[in-house]
PDB file of C-alpha atoms in Angstrom:
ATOM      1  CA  UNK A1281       4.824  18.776  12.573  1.00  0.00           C
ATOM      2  CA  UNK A1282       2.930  16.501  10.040  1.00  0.00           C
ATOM      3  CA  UNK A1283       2.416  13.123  10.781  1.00  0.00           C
ATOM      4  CA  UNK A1284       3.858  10.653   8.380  1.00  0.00           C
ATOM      5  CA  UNK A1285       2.218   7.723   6.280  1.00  0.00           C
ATOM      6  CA  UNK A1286       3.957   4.773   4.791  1.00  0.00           C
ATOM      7  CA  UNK A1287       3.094   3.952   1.350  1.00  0.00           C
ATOM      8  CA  UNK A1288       5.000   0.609   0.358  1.00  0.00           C
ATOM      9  CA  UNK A1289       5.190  -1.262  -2.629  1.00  0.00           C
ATOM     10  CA  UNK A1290       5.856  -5.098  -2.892  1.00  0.00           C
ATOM     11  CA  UNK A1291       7.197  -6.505  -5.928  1.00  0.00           C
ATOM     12  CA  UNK A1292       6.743  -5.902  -9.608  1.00  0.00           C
ATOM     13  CA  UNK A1293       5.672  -2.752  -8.952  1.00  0.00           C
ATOM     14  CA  UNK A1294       8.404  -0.514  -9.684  1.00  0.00           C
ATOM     15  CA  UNK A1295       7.624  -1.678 -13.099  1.00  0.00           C
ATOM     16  CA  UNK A1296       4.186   0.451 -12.501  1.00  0.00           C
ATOM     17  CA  UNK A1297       3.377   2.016 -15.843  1.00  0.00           C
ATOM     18  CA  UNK A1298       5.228  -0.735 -18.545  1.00  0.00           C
ATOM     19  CA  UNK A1299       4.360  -3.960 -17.120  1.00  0.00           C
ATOM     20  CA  UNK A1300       0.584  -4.886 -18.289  1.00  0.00           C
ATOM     21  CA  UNK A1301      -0.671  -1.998 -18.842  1.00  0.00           C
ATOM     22  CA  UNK A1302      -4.045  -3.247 -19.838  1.00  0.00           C
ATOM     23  CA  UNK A1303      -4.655  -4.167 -16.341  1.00  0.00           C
ATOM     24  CA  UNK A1304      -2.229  -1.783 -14.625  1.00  0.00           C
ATOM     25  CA  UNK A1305      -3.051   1.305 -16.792  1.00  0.00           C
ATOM     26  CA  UNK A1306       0.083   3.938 -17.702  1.00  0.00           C
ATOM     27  CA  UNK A1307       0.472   5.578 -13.907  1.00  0.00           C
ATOM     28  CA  UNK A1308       4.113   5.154 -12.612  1.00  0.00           C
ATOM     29  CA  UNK A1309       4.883   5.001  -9.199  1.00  0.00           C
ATOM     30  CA  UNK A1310       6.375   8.106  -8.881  1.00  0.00           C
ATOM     31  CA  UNK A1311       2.980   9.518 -10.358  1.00  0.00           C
ATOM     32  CA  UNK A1312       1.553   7.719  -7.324  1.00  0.00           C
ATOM     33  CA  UNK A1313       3.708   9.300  -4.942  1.00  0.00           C
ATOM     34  CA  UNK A1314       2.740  12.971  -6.434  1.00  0.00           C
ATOM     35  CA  UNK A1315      -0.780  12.204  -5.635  1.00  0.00           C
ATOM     36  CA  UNK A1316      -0.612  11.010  -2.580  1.00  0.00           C
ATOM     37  CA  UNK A1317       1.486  13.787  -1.189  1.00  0.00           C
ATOM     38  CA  UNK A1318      -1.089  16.344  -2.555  1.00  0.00           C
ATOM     39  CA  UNK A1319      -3.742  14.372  -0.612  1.00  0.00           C
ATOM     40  CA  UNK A1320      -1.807  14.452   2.072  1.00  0.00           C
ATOM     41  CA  UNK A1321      -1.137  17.871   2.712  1.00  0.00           C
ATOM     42  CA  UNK A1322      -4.960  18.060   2.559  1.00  0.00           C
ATOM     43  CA  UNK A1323      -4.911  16.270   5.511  1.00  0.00           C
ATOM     44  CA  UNK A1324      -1.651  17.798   7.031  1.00  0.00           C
ATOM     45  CA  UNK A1325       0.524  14.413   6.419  1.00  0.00           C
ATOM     46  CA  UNK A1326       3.742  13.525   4.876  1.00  0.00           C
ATOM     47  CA  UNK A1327       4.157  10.752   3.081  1.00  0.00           C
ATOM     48  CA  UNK A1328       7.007   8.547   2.353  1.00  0.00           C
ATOM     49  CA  UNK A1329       6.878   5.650  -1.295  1.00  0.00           C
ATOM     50  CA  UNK A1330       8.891   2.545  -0.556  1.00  0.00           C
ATOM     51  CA  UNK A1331       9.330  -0.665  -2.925  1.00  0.00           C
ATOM     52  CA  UNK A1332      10.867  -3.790  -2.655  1.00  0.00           C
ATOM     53  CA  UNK A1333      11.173  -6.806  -4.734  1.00  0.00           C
ATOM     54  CA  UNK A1334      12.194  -8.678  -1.540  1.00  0.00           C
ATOM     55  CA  UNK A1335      10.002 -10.146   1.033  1.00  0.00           C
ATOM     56  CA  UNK A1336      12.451  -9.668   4.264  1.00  0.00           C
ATOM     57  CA  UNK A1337      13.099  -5.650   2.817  1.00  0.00           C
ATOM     58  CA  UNK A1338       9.434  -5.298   3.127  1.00  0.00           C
ATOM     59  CA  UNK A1339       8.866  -6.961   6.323  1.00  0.00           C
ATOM     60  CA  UNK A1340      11.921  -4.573   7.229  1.00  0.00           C
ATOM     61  CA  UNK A1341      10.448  -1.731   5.998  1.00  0.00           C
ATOM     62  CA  UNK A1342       6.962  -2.818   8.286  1.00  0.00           C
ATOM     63  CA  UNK A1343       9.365  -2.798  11.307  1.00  0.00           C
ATOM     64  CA  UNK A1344      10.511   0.490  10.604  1.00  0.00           C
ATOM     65  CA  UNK A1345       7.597   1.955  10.223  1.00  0.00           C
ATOM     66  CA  UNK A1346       6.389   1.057  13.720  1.00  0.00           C
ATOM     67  CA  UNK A1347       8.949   3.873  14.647  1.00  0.00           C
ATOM     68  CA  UNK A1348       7.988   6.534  12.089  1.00  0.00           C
ATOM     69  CA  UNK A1349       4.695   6.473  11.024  1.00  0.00           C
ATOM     70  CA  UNK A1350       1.087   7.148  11.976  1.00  0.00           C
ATOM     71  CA  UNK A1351      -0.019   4.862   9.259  1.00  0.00           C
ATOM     72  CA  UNK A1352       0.614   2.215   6.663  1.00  0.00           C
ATOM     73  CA  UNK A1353      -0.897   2.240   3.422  1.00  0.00           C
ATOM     74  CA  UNK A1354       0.341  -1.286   1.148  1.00  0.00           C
ATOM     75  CA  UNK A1355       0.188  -3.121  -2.166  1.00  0.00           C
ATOM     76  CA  UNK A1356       1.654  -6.358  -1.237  1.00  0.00           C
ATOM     77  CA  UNK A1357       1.125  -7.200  -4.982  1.00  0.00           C
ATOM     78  CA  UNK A1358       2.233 -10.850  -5.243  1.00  0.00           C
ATOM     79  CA  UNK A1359       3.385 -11.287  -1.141  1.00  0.00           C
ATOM     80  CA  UNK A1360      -0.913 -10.750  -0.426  1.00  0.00           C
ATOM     81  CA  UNK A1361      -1.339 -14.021  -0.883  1.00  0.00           C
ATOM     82  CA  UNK A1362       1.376 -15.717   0.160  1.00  0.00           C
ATOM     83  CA  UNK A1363       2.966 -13.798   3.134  1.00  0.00           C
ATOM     84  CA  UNK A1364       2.918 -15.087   6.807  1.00  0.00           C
ATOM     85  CA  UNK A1365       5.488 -13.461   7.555  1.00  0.00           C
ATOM     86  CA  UNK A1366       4.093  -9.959   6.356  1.00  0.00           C
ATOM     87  CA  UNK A1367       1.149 -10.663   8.095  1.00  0.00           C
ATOM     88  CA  UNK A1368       2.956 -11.047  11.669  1.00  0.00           C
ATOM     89  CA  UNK A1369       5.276  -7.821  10.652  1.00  0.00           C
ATOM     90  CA  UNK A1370       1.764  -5.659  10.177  1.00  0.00           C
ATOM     91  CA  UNK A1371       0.333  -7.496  13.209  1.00  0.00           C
ATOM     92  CA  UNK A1372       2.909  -5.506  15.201  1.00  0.00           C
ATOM     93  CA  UNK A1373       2.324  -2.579  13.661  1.00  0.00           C
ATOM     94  CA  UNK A1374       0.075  -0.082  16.303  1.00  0.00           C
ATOM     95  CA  UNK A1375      -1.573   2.288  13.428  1.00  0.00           C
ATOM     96  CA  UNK A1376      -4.080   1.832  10.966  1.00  0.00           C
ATOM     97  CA  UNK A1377      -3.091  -0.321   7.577  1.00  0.00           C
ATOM     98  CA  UNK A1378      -4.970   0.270   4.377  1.00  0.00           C
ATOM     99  CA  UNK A1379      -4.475  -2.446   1.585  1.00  0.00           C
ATOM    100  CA  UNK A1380      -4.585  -1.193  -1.867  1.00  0.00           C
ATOM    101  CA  UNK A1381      -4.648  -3.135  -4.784  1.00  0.00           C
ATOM    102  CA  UNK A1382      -4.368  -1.417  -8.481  1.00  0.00           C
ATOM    103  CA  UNK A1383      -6.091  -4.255 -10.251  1.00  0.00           C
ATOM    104  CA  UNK A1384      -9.589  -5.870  -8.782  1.00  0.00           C
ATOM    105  CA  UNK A1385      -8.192  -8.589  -7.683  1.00  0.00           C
ATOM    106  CA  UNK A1386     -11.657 -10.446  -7.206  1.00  0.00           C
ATOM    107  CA  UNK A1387     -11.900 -10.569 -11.183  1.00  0.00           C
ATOM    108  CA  UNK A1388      -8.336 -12.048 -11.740  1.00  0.00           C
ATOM    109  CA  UNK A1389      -6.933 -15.876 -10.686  1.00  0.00           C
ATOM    110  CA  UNK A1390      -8.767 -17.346  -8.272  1.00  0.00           C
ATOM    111  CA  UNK A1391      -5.731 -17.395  -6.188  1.00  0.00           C
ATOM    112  CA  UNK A1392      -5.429 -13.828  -6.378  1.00  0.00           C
ATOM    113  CA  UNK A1393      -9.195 -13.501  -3.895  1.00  0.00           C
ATOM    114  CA  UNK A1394      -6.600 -14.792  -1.008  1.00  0.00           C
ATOM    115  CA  UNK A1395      -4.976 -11.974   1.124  1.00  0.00           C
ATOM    116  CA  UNK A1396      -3.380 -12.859   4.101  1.00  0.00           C
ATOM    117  CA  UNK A1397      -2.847  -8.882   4.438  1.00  0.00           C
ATOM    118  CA  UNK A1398      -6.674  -8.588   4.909  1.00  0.00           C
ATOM    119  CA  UNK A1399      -6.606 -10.447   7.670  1.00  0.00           C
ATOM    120  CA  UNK A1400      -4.698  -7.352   9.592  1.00  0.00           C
ATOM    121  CA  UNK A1401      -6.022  -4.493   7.217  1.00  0.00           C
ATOM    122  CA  UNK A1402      -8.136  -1.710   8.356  1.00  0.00           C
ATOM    123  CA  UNK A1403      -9.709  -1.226   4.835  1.00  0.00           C
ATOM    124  CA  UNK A1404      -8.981  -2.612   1.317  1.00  0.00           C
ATOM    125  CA  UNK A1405      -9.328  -0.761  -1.560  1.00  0.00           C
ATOM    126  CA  UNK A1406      -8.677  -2.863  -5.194  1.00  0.00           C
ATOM    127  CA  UNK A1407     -10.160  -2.051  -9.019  1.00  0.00           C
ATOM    128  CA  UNK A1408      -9.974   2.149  -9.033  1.00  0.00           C
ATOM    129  CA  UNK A1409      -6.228   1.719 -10.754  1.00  0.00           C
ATOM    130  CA  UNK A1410      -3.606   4.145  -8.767  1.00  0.00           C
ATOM    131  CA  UNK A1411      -6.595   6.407  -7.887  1.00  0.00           C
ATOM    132  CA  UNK A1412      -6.507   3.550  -4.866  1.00  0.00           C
ATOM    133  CA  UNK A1413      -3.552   4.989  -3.380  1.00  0.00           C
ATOM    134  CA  UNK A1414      -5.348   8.461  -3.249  1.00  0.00           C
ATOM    135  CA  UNK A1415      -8.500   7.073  -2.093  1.00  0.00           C
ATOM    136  CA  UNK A1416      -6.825   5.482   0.658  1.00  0.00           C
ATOM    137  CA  UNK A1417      -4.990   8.450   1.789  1.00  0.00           C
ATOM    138  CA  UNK A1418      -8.305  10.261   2.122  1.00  0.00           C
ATOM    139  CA  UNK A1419      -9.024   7.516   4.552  1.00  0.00           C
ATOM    140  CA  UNK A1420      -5.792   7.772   5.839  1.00  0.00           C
ATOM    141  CA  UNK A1421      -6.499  11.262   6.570  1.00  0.00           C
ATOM    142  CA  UNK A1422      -9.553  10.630   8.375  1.00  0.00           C
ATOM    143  CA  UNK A1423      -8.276   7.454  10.641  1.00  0.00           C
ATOM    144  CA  UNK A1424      -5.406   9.580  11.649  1.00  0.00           C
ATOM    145  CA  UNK A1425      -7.270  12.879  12.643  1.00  0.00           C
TER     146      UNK A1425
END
């Protein structure tokens, strides 16, 4: 049975695609979710998309992962830098996390360089657009071999 990885999605980002797409690019999430399934069977993993405009659904959806997953892979998008409460929910979390980030956030506001998420992270991956998702679940596929 494949083992399954977590992609989630904090907010904003089910407008993937429309909203800014000079710094976003075109990619929706559901293009996301193709690619990283085809990555994943690579690896033999499933993978599940989740998104949330809501800071307790995505801590909730961190808690439930501890019961399903092998691995997390998560834009935070605007909860990076301002989430404690993430943070302590991916602190519990047993598996490796990879933080993506479609946009390099290091070029942007300066208080867009903060990530709280980091601090628990395994890897971060920001500036290669939705290829980041992919890229991490390459690395996905090699933390959970």
């Amino acid at each position: 049975m494949a083992r399954l990885i977590t992609i989630l999605n904090g907010p904003n980002l089910n407008l993937l695609g429309v909203r800014e797409p000079g710094i976003y690019g075109h990619d929706t999430l559901d293009d996301v979710a193709a690619a990283c399934a085809a990555v994943g069977r690579e690896f033999g993993l499933e993978t599940e998309l989740r998104q949330t405009n809501h800071e307790g659904e995505l801590v909730e959806m961190v808690h439930a992962a501890r019961e399903t997953s092998a691995g997390i892979i998560i834009n935070p998008a605007a909860f990076t830098h301002t989430s404690i409460a993430l943070l302590d929910a991916l602190n519990a979390f047993e598996g490796p996390v990879l933080e993506v980030h479609v946009s390099n956030v290091h070029k942007r506001e300066r208080f867009r360089r903060h990530s709280y998420v980091s601090l628990r992270a395994d890897g971060v991956i920001a500036g290669f657009g939705v290829e980041g998702y992919a890229l991490a679940m390459r690395r996905m596929g090699t933390l959970c071999a």
